[in-house]
PDB file of C-alpha atoms in Angstrom:
ATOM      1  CA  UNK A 268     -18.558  26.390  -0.169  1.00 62.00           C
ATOM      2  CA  UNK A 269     -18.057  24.504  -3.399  1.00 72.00           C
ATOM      3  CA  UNK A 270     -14.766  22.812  -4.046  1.00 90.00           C
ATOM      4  CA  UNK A 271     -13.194  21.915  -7.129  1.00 93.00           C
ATOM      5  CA  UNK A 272     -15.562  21.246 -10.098  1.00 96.00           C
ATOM      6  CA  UNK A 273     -14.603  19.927 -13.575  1.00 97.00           C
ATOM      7  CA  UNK A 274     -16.326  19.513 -16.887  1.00 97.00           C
ATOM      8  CA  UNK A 275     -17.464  17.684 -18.226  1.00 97.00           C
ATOM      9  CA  UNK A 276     -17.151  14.278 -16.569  1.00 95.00           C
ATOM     10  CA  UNK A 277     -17.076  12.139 -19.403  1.00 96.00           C
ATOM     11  CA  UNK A 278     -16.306  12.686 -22.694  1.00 96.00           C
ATOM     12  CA  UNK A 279     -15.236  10.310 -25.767  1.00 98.00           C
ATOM     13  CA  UNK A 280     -13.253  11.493 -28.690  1.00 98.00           C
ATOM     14  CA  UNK A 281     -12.313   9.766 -31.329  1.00 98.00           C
ATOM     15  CA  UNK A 282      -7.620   9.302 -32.160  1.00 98.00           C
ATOM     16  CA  UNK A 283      -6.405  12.450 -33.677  1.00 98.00           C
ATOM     17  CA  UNK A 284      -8.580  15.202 -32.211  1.00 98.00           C
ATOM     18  CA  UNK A 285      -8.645  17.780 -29.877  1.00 98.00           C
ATOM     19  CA  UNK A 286     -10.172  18.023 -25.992  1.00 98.00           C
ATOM     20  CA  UNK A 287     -10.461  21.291 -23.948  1.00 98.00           C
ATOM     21  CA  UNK A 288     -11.551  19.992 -20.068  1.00 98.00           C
ATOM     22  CA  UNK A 289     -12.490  22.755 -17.540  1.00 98.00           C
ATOM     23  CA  UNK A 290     -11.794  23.148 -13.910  1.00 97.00           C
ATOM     24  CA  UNK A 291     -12.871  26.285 -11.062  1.00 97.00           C
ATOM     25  CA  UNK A 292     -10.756  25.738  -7.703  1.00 94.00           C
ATOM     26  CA  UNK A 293     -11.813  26.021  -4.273  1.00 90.00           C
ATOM     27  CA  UNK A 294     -13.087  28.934  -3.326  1.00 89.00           C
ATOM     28  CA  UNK A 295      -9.704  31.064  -2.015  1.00 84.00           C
ATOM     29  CA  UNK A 296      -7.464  28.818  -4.232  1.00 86.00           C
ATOM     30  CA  UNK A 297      -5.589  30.512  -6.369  1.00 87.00           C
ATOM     31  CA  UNK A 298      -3.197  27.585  -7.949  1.00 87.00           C
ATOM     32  CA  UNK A 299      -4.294  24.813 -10.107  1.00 90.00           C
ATOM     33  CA  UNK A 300      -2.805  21.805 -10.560  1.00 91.00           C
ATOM     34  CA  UNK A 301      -4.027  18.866 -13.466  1.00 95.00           C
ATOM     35  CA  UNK A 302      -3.332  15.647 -13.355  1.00 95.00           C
ATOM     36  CA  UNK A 303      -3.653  12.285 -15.069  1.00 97.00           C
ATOM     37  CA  UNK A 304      -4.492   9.152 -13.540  1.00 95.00           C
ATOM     38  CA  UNK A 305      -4.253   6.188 -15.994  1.00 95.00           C
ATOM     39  CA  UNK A 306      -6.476   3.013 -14.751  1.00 91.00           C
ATOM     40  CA  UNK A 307      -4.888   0.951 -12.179  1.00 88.00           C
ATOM     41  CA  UNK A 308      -2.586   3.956 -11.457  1.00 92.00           C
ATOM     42  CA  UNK A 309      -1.956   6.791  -9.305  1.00 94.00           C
ATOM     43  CA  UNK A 310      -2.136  10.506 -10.689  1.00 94.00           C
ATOM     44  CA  UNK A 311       0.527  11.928 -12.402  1.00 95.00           C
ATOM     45  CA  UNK A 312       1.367  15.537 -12.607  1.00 93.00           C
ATOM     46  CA  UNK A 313       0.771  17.211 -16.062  1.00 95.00           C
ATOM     47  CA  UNK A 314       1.129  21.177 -14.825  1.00 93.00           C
ATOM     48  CA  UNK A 315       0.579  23.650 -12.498  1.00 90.00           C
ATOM     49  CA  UNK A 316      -0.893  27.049 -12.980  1.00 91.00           C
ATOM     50  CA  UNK A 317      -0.345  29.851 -10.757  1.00 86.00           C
ATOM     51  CA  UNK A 318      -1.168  33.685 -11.723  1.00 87.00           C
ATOM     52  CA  UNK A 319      -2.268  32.463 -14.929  1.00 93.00           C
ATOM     53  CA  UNK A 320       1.188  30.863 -16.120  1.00 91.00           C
ATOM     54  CA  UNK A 321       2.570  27.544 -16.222  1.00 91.00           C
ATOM     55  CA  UNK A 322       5.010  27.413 -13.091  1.00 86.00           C
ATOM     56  CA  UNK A 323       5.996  23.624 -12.701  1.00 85.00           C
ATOM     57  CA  UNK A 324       5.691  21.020 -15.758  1.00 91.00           C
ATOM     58  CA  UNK A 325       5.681  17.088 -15.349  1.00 91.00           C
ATOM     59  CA  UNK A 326       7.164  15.290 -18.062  1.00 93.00           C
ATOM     60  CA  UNK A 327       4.327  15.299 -20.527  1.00 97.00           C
ATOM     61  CA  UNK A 328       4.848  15.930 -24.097  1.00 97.00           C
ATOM     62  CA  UNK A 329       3.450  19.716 -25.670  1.00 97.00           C
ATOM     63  CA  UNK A 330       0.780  18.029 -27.013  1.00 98.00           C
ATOM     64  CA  UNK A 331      -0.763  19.005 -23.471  1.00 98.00           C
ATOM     65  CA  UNK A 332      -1.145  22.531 -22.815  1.00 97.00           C
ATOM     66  CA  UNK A 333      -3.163  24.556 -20.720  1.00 97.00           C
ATOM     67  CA  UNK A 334      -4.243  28.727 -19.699  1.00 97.00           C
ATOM     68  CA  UNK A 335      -5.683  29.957 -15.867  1.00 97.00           C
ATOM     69  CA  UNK A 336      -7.491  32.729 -16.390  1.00 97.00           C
ATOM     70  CA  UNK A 337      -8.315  36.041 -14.183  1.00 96.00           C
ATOM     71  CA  UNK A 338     -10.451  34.023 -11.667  1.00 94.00           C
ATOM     72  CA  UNK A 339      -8.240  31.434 -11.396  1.00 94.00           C
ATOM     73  CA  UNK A 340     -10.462  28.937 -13.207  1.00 97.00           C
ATOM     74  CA  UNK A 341      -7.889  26.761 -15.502  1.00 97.00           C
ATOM     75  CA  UNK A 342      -8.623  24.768 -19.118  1.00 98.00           C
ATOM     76  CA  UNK A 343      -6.819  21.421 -19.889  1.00 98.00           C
ATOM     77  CA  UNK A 344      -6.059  21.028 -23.397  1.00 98.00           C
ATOM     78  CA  UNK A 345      -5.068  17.818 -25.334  1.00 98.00           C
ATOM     79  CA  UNK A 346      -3.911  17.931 -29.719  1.00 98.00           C
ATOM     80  CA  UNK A 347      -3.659  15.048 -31.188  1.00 98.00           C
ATOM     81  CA  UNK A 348      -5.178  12.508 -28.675  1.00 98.00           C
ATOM     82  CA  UNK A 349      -3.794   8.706 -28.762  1.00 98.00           C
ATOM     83  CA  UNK A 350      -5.902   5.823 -27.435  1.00 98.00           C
ATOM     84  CA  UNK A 351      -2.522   5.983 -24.371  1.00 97.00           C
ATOM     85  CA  UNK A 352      -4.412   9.317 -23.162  1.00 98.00           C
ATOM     86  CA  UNK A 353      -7.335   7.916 -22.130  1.00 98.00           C
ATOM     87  CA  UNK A 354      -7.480   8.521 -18.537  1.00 97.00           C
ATOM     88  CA  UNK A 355      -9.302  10.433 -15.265  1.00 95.00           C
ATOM     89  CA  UNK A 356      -8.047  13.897 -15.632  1.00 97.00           C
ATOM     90  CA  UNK A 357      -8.176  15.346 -12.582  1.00 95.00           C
ATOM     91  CA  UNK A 358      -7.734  18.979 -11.489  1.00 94.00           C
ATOM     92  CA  UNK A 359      -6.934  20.037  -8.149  1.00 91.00           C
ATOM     93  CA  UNK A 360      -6.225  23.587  -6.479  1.00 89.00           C
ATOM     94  CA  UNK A 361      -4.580  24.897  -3.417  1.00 82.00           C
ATOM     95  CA  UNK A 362      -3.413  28.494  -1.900  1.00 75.00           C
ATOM     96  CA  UNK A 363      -0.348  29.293  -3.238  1.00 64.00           C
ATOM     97  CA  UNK A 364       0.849  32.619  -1.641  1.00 55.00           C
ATOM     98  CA  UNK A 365       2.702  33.562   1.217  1.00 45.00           C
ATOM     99  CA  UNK A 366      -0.592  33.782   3.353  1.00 44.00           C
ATOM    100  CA  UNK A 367      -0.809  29.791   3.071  1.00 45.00           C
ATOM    101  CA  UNK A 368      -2.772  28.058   5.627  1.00 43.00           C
ATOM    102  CA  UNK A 369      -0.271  25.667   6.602  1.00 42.00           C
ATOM    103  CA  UNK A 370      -1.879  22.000   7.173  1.00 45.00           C
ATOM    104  CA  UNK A 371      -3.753  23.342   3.796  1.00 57.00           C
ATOM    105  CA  UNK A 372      -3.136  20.656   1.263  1.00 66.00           C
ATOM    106  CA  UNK A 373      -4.566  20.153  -2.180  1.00 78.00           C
ATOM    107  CA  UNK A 374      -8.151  19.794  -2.583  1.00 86.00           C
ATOM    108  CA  UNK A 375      -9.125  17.834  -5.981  1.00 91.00           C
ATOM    109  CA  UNK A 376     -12.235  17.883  -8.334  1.00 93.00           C
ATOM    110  CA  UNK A 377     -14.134  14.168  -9.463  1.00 93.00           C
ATOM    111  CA  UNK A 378     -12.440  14.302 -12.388  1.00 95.00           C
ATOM    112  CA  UNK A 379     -12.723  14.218 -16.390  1.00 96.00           C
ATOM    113  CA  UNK A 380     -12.959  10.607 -17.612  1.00 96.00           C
ATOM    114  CA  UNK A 381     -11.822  10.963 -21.150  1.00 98.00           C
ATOM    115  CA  UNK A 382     -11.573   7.950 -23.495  1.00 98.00           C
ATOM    116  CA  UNK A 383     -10.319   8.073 -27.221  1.00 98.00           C
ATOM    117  CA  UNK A 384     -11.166   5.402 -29.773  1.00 98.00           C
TER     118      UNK A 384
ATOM    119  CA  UNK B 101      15.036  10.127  -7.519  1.00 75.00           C
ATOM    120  CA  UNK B 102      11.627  11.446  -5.797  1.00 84.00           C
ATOM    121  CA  UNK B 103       8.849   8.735  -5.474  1.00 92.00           C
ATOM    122  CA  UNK B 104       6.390   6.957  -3.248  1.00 95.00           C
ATOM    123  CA  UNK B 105       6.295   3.144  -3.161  1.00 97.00           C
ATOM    124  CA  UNK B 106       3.045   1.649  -1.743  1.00 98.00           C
ATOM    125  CA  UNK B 107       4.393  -1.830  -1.385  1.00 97.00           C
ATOM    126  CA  UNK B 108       0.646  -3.448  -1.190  1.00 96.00           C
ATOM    127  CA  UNK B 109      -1.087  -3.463  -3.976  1.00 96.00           C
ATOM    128  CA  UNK B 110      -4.568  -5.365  -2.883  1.00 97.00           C
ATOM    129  CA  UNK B 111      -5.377  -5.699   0.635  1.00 97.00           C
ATOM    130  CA  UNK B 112      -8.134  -7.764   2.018  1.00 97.00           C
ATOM    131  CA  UNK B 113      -9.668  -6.876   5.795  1.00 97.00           C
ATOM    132  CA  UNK B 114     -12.376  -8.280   7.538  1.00 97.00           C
ATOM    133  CA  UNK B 115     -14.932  -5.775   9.152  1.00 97.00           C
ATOM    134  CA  UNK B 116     -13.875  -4.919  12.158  1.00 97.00           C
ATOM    135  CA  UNK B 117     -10.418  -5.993  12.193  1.00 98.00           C
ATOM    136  CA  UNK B 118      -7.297  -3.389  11.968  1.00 97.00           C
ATOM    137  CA  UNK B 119      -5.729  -2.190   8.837  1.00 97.00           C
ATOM    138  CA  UNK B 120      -2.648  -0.693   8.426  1.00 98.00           C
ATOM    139  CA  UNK B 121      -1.857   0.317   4.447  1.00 98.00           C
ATOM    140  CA  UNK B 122       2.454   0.925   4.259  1.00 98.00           C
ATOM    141  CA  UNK B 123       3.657   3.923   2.412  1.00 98.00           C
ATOM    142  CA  UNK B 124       7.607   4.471   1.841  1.00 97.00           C
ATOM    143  CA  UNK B 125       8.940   7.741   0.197  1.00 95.00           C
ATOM    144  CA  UNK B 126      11.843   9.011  -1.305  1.00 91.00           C
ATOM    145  CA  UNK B 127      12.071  12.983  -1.227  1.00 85.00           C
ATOM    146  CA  UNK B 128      15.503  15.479  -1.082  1.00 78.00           C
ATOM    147  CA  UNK B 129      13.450  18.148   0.795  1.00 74.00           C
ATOM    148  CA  UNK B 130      11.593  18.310   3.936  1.00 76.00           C
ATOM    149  CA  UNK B 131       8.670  15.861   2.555  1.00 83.00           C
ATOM    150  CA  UNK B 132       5.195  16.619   3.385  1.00 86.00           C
ATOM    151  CA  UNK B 133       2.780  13.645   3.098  1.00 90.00           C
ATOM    152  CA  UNK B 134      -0.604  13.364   2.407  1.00 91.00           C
ATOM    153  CA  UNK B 135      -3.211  10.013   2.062  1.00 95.00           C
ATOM    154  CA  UNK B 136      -6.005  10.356  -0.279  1.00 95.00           C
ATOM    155  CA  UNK B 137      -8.946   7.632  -0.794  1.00 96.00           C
ATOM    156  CA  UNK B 138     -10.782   7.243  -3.759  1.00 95.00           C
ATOM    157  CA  UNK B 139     -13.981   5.666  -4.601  1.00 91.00           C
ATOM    158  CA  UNK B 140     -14.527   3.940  -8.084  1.00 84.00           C
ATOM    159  CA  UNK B 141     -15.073   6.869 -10.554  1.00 77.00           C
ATOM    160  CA  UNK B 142     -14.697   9.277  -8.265  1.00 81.00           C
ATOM    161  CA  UNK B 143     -11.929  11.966  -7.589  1.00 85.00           C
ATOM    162  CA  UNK B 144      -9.506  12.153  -4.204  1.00 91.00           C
ATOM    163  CA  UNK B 145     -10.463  13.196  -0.828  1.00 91.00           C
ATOM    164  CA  UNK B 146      -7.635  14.035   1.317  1.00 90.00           C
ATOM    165  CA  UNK B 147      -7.835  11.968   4.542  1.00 94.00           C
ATOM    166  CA  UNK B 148      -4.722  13.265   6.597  1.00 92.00           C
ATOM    167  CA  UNK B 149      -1.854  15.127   6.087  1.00 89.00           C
ATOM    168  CA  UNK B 150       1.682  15.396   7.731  1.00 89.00           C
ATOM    169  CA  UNK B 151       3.636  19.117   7.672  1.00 81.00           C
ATOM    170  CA  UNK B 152       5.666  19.063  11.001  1.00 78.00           C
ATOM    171  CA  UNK B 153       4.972  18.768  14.493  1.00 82.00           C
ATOM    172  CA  UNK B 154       3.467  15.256  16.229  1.00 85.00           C
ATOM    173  CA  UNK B 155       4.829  12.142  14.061  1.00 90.00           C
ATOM    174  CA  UNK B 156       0.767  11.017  14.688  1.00 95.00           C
ATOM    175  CA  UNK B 157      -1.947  12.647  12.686  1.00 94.00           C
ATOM    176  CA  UNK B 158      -5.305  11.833  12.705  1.00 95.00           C
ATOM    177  CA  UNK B 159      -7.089  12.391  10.243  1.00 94.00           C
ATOM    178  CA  UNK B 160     -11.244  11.904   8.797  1.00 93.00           C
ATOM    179  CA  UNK B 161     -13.138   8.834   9.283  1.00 94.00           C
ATOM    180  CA  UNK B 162     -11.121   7.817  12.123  1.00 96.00           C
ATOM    181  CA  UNK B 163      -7.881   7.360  10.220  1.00 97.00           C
ATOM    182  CA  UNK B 164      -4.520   8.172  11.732  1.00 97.00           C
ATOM    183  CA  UNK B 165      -1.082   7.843  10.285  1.00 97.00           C
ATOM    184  CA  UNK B 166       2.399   7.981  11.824  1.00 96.00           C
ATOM    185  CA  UNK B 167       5.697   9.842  10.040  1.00 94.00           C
ATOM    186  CA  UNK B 168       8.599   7.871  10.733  1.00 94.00           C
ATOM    187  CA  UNK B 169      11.202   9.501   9.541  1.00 91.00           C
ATOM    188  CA  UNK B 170      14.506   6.954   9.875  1.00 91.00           C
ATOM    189  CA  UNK B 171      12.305   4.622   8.253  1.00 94.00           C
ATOM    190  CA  UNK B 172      10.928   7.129   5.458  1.00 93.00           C
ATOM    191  CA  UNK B 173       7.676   5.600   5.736  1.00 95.00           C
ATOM    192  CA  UNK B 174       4.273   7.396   6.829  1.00 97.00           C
ATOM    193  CA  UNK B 175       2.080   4.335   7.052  1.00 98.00           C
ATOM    194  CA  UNK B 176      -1.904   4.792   7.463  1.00 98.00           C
ATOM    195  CA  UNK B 177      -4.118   2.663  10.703  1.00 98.00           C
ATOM    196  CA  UNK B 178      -7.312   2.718  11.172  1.00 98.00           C
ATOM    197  CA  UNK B 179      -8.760   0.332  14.366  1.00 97.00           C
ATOM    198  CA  UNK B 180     -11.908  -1.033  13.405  1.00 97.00           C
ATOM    199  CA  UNK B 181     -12.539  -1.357   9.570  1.00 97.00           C
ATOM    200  CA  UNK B 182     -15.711  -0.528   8.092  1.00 96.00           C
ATOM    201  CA  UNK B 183     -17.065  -2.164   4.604  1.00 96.00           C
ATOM    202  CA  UNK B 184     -17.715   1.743   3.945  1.00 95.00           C
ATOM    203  CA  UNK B 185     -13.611   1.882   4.063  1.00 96.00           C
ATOM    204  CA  UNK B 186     -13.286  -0.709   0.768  1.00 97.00           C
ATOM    205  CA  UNK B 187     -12.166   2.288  -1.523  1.00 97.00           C
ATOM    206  CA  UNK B 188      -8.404   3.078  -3.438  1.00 97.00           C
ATOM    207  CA  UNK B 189      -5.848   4.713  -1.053  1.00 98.00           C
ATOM    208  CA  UNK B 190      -3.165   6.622  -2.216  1.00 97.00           C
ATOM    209  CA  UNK B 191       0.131   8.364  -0.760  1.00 96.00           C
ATOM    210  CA  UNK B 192       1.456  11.359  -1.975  1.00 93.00           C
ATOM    211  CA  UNK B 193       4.192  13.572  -0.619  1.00 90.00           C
ATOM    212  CA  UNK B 194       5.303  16.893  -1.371  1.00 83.00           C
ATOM    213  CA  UNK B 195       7.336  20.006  -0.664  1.00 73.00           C
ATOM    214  CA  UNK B 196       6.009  22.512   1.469  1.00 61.00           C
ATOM    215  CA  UNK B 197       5.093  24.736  -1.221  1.00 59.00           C
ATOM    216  CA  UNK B 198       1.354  24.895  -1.134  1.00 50.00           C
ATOM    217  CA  UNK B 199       0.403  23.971  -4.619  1.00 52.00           C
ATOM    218  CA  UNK B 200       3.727  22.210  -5.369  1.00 66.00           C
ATOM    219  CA  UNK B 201       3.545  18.987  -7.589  1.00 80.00           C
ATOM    220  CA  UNK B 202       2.637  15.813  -5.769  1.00 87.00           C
ATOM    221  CA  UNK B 203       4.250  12.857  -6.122  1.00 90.00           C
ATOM    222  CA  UNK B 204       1.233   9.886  -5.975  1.00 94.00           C
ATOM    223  CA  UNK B 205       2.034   5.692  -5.476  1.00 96.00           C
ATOM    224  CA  UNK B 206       0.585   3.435  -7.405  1.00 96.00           C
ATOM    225  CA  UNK B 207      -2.226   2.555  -4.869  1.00 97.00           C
ATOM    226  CA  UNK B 208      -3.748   0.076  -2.395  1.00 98.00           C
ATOM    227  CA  UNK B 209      -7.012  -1.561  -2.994  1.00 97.00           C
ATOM    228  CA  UNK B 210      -8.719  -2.386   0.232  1.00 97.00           C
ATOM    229  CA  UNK B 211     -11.293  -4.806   0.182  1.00 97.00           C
ATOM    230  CA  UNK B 212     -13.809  -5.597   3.465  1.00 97.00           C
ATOM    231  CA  UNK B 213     -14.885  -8.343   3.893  1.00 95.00           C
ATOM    232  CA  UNK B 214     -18.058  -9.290   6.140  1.00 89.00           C
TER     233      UNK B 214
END
């Protein structure tokens, strides 16, 4: 069973551009969540995708956006990147209906390292 | 306000010896509390997790942790360290929600020394 796998795993883009970073849950996971995890930091919450919509936002500006699609794979996208957004991104998923495995809790991926210079 | 407070922020053990890493919360709901460890560049592993039932949880690589509730604090133990243990370990706590937000702490570095 594969867990959560991102891509790429690094990736260095250059102030003012645009990233797109990929993520495909756990297999039976149907709720991704992405976070950022500055150095020397714990993650943060960015957003949470559930039936491809945004259902719970952390407080990070629009310039972060992201889509789930039909097989509950999820992008990541960054406008505008600032040298402050170069972090781990890291995605994680989890069951989200009312069949939850309680005990389940959320399984992450190894992470995007993105730097901007 | 919701948030974790790891009060340790670089802990040094020597292999063998006990370790216990301290993790206080702040949550309105029920919280339910997770420890991750991390290894440098890599993502989170979830090492134990606390919904309800027995305050003690074990959890992988012999790790336990105990919910305390009237001190807010779900601290992690481990009996004999290991210098495969010197890794990032984080706290996290949540609502029950599967695939609610979590709320992360800043961290504690364990180091092993030999």
């Amino acid at each position: 069973d594969a867990g959560v796998t991102q891509s790429p795993t690094h990736l260095i883009k250059t102030r003012g551009q645009q990233v797109t970073l990929r993520c495909s849950p756990k297999s039976g996971h149907d709720t991704v969540s992405w976070y950022q995890q500055a150095l020397g930091q714990g993650p943060q919450f960015i957003f949470q995708y559930y039936e491809e919509e945004e259902r719970q936002r952390g407080n990070f500006p629009d310039r972060f956006s992201g889509h789930q699609f039909p097989n509950y794979s999820s992008e990541l996208n960054v406008n505008a990147l600032l040298l402050g957004d170069s972090a781990l991104y890291l995605c994680a998923s989890s069951p989200f209906t009312k069949t939850v495995r309680v005990g389940e809790g959320a399984f992450f991926g190894q992470g995007t390292r993105l730097t901007v210079v | 306000a919701q948030s974790v407070t790891q009060p340790d922020i670089h802990i040094t053990v020597s292999e063998g010896a006990s370790l216990e890493l301290r993790c206080n919360y702040s949550y309105g709901a029920t919280p339910y509390l997770f420890w991750y460890v991390q290894s440098p560049g890599q993502g989170l592993q979830l090492l134990l997790k606390y919904f309800s039932g027995d305050t003690l949880v074990q959890g992988i690589k012999g790790f336990e942790a105990e919910f305390k509730r009237s001190q807010s604090s779900f601290n992690l133990r481990k009996p004999s360290v290991h210098w495969s243990d010197a890794a990032e370990y984080f706290c996290a706590v949540g609502a029950y929600q599967a695939g609610t937000a979590l709320i992360f702490g800043k961290g504690t570095t364990l180091s092993v020394s030999s």
